[in-house]
Short mmCIF file of N, CA and C in Angstrom, two decimals:
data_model
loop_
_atom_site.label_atom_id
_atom_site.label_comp_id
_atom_site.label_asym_id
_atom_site.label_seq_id
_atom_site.Cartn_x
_atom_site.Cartn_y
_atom_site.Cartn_z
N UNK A 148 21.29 -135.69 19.29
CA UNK A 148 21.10 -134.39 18.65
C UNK A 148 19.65 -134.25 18.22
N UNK A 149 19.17 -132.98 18.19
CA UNK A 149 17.59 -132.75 17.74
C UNK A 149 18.09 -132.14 16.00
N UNK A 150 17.11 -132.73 15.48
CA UNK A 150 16.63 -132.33 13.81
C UNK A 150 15.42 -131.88 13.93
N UNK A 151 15.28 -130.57 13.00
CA UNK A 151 14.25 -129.94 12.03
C UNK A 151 14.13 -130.19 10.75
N UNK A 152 13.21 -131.28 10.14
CA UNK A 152 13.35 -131.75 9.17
C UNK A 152 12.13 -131.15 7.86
N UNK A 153 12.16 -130.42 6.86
CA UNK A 153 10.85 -130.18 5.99
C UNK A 153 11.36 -130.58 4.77
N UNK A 154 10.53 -131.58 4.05
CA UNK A 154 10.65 -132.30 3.17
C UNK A 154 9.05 -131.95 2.12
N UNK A 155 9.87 -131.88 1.07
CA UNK A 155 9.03 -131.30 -0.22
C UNK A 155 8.41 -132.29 -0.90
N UNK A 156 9.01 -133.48 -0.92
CA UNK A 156 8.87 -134.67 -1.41
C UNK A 156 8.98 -135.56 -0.58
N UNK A 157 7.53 -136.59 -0.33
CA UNK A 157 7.17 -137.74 0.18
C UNK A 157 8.44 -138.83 -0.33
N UNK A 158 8.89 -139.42 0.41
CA UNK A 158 10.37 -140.85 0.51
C UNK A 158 11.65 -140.08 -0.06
N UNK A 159 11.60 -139.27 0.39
CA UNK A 159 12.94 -138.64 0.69
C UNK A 159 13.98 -138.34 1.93
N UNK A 160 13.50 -138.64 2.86
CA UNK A 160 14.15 -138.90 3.78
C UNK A 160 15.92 -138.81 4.42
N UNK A 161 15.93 -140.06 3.42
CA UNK A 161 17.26 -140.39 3.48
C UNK A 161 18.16 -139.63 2.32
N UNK A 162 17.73 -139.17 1.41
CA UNK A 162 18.55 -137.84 0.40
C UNK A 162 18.42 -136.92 1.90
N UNK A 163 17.48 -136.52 2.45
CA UNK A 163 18.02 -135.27 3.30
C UNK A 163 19.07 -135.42 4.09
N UNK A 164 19.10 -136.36 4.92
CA UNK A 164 20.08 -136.90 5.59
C UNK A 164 21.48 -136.71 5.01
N UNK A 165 21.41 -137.72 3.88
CA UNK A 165 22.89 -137.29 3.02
C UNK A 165 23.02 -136.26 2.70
N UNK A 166 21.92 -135.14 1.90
CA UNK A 166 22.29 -133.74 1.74
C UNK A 166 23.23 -133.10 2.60
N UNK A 167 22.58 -133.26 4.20
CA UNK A 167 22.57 -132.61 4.58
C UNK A 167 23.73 -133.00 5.89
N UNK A 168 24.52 -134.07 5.46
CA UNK A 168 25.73 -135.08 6.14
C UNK A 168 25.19 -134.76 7.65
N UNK A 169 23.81 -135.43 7.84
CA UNK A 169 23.80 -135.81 9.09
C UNK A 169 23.79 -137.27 8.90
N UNK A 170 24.33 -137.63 10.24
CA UNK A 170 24.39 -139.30 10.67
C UNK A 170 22.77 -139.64 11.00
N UNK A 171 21.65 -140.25 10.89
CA UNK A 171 20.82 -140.42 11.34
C UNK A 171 21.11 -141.07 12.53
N UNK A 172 21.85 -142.35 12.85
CA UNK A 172 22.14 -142.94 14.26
C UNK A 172 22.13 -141.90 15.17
N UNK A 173 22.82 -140.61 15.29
CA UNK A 173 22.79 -140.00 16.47
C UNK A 173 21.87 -139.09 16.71
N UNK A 174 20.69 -138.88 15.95
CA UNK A 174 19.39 -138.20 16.21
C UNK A 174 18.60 -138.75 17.46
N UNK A 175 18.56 -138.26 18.29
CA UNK A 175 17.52 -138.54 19.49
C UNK A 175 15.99 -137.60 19.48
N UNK A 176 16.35 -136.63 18.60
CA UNK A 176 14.89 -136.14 18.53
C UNK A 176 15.02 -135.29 17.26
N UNK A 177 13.67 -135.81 16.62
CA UNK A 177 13.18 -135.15 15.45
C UNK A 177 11.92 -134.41 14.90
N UNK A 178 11.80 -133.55 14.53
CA UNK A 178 10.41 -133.24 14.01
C UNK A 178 10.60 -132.92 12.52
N UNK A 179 9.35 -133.49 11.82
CA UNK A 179 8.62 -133.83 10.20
C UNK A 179 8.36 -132.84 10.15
N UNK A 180 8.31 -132.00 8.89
CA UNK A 180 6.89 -130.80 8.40
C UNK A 180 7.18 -131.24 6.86
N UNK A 181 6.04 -131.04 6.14
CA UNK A 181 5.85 -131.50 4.94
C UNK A 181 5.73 -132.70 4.65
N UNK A 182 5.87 -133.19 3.79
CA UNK A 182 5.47 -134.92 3.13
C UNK A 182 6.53 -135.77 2.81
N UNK A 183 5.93 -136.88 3.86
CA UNK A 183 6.35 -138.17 3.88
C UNK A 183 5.75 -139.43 3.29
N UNK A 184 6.02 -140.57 3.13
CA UNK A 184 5.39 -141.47 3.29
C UNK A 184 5.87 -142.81 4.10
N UNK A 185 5.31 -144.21 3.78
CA UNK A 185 5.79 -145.35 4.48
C UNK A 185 7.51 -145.40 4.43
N UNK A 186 8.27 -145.16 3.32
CA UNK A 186 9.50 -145.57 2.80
C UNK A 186 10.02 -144.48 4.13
N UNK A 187 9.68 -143.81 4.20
CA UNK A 187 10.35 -142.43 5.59
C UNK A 187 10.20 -143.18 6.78
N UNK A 188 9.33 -143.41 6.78
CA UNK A 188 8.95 -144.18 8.85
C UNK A 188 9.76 -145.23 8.56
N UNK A 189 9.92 -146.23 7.45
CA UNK A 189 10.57 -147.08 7.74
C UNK A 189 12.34 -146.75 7.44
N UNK A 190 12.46 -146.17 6.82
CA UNK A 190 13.87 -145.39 7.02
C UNK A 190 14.10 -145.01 8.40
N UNK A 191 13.19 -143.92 9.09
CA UNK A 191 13.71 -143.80 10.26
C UNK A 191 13.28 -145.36 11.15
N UNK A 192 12.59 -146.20 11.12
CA UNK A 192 12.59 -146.98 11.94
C UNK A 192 14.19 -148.25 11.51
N UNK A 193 14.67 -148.31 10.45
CA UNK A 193 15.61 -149.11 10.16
C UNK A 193 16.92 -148.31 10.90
N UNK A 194 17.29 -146.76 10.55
CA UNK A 194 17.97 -146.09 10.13
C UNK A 194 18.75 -144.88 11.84
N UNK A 195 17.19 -145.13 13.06
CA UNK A 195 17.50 -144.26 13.71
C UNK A 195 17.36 -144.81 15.30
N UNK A 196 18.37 -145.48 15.77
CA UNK A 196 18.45 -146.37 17.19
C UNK A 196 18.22 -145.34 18.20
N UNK A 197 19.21 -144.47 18.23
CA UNK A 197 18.62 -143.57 19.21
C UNK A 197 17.22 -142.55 19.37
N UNK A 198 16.66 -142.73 18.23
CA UNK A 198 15.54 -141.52 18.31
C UNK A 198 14.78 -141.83 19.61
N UNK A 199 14.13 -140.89 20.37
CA UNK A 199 13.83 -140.67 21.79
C UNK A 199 11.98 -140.15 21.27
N UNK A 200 12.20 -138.97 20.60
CA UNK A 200 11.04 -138.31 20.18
C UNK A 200 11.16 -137.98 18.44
N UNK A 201 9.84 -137.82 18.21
CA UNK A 201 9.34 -138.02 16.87
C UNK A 201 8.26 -137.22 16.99
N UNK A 202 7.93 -135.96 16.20
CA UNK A 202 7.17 -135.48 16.00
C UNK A 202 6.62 -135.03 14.48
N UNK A 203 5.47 -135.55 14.56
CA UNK A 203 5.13 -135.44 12.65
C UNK A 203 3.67 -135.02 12.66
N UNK A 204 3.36 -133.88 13.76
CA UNK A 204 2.13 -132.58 13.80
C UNK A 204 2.45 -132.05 12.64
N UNK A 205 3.53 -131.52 11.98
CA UNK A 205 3.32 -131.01 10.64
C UNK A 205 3.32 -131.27 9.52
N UNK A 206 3.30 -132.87 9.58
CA UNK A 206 3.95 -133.74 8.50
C UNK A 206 2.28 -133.80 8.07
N UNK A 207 2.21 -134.13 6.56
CA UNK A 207 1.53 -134.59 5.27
C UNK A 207 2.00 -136.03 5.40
N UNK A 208 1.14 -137.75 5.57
CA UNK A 208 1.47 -138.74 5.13
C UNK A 208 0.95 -139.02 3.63
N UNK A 209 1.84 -139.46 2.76
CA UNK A 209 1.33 -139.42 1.50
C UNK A 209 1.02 -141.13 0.94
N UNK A 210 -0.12 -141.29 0.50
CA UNK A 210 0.19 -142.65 -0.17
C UNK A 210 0.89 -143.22 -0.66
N UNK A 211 1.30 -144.51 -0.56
CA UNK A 211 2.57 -145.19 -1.63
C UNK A 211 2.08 -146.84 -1.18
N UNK A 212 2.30 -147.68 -2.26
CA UNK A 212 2.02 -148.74 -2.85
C UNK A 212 0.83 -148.74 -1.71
N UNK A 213 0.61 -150.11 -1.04
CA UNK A 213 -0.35 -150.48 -0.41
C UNK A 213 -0.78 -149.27 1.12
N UNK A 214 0.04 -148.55 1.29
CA UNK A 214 -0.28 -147.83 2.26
C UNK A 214 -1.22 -146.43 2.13
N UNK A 215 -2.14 -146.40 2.60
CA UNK A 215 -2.98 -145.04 2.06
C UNK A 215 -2.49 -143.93 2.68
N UNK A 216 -2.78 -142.69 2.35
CA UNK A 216 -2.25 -141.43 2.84
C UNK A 216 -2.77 -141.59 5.03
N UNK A 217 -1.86 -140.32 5.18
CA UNK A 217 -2.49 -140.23 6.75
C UNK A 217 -2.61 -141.09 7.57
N UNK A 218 -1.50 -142.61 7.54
CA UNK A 218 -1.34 -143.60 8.41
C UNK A 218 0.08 -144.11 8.20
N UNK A 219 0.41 -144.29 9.68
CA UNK A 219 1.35 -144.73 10.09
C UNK A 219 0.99 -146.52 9.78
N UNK A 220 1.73 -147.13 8.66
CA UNK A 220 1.46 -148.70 8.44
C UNK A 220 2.00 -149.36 9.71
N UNK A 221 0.95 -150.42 10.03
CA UNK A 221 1.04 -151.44 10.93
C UNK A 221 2.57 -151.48 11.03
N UNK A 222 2.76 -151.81 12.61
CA UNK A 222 4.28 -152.64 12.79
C UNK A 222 5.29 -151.29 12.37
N UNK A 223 4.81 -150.25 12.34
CA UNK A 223 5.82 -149.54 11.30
C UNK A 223 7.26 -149.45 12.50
N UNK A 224 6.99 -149.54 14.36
CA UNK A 224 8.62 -149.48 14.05
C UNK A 224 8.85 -150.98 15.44
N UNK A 225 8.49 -151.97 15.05
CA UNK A 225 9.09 -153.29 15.04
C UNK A 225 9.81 -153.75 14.11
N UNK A 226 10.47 -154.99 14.56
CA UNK A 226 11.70 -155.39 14.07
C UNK A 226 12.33 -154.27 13.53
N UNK A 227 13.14 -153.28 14.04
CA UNK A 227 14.06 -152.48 13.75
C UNK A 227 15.21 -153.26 13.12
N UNK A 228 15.75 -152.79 12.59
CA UNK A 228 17.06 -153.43 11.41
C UNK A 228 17.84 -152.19 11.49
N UNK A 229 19.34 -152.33 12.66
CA UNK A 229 19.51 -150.71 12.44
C UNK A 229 21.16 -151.16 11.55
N UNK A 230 20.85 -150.34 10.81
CA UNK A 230 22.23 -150.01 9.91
C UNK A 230 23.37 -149.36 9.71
#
């Protein structure tokens, strides 16, 4: 399934998901607008086996602990851990 995702708040992610009783496993394609940060990429990298495409042209990356704004952290989707 494809998602349209806009998020107001950076590491929220996974509240939208539940908001919004989607399964993340069966997302194969998604697109970001608004702000994220590391805790999101790695949510979807733990959280989303099938994703195919990923688009985050409209996404804001926001800083959080060691990660600075506007980067995707190293490794961000190795060792997947899917749940």
């Amino acid at each position: 399934i494809s998602k349209d995702v806009d998020l107001a708040t950076a590491g929220n992610l996974s509240t939208w998901f539940a908001t919004n009783s989607v399964n993340p496993c069966l997302v194969g394609n998604m697109k970001i607008t608004g702000c994220i940060n590391a805790e999101d990429i790695y949510y979807i990298r733990d959280n989303m086996p099938m994703l195919e495409e990923l688009d985050l042209s409209g996404a804001d990356i926001m800083p959080v602990g060691v990660h600075p704004p506007n980067t995707i952290p190293d490794a961000a989707f190795y060792n997947e851990v899917y749940n």
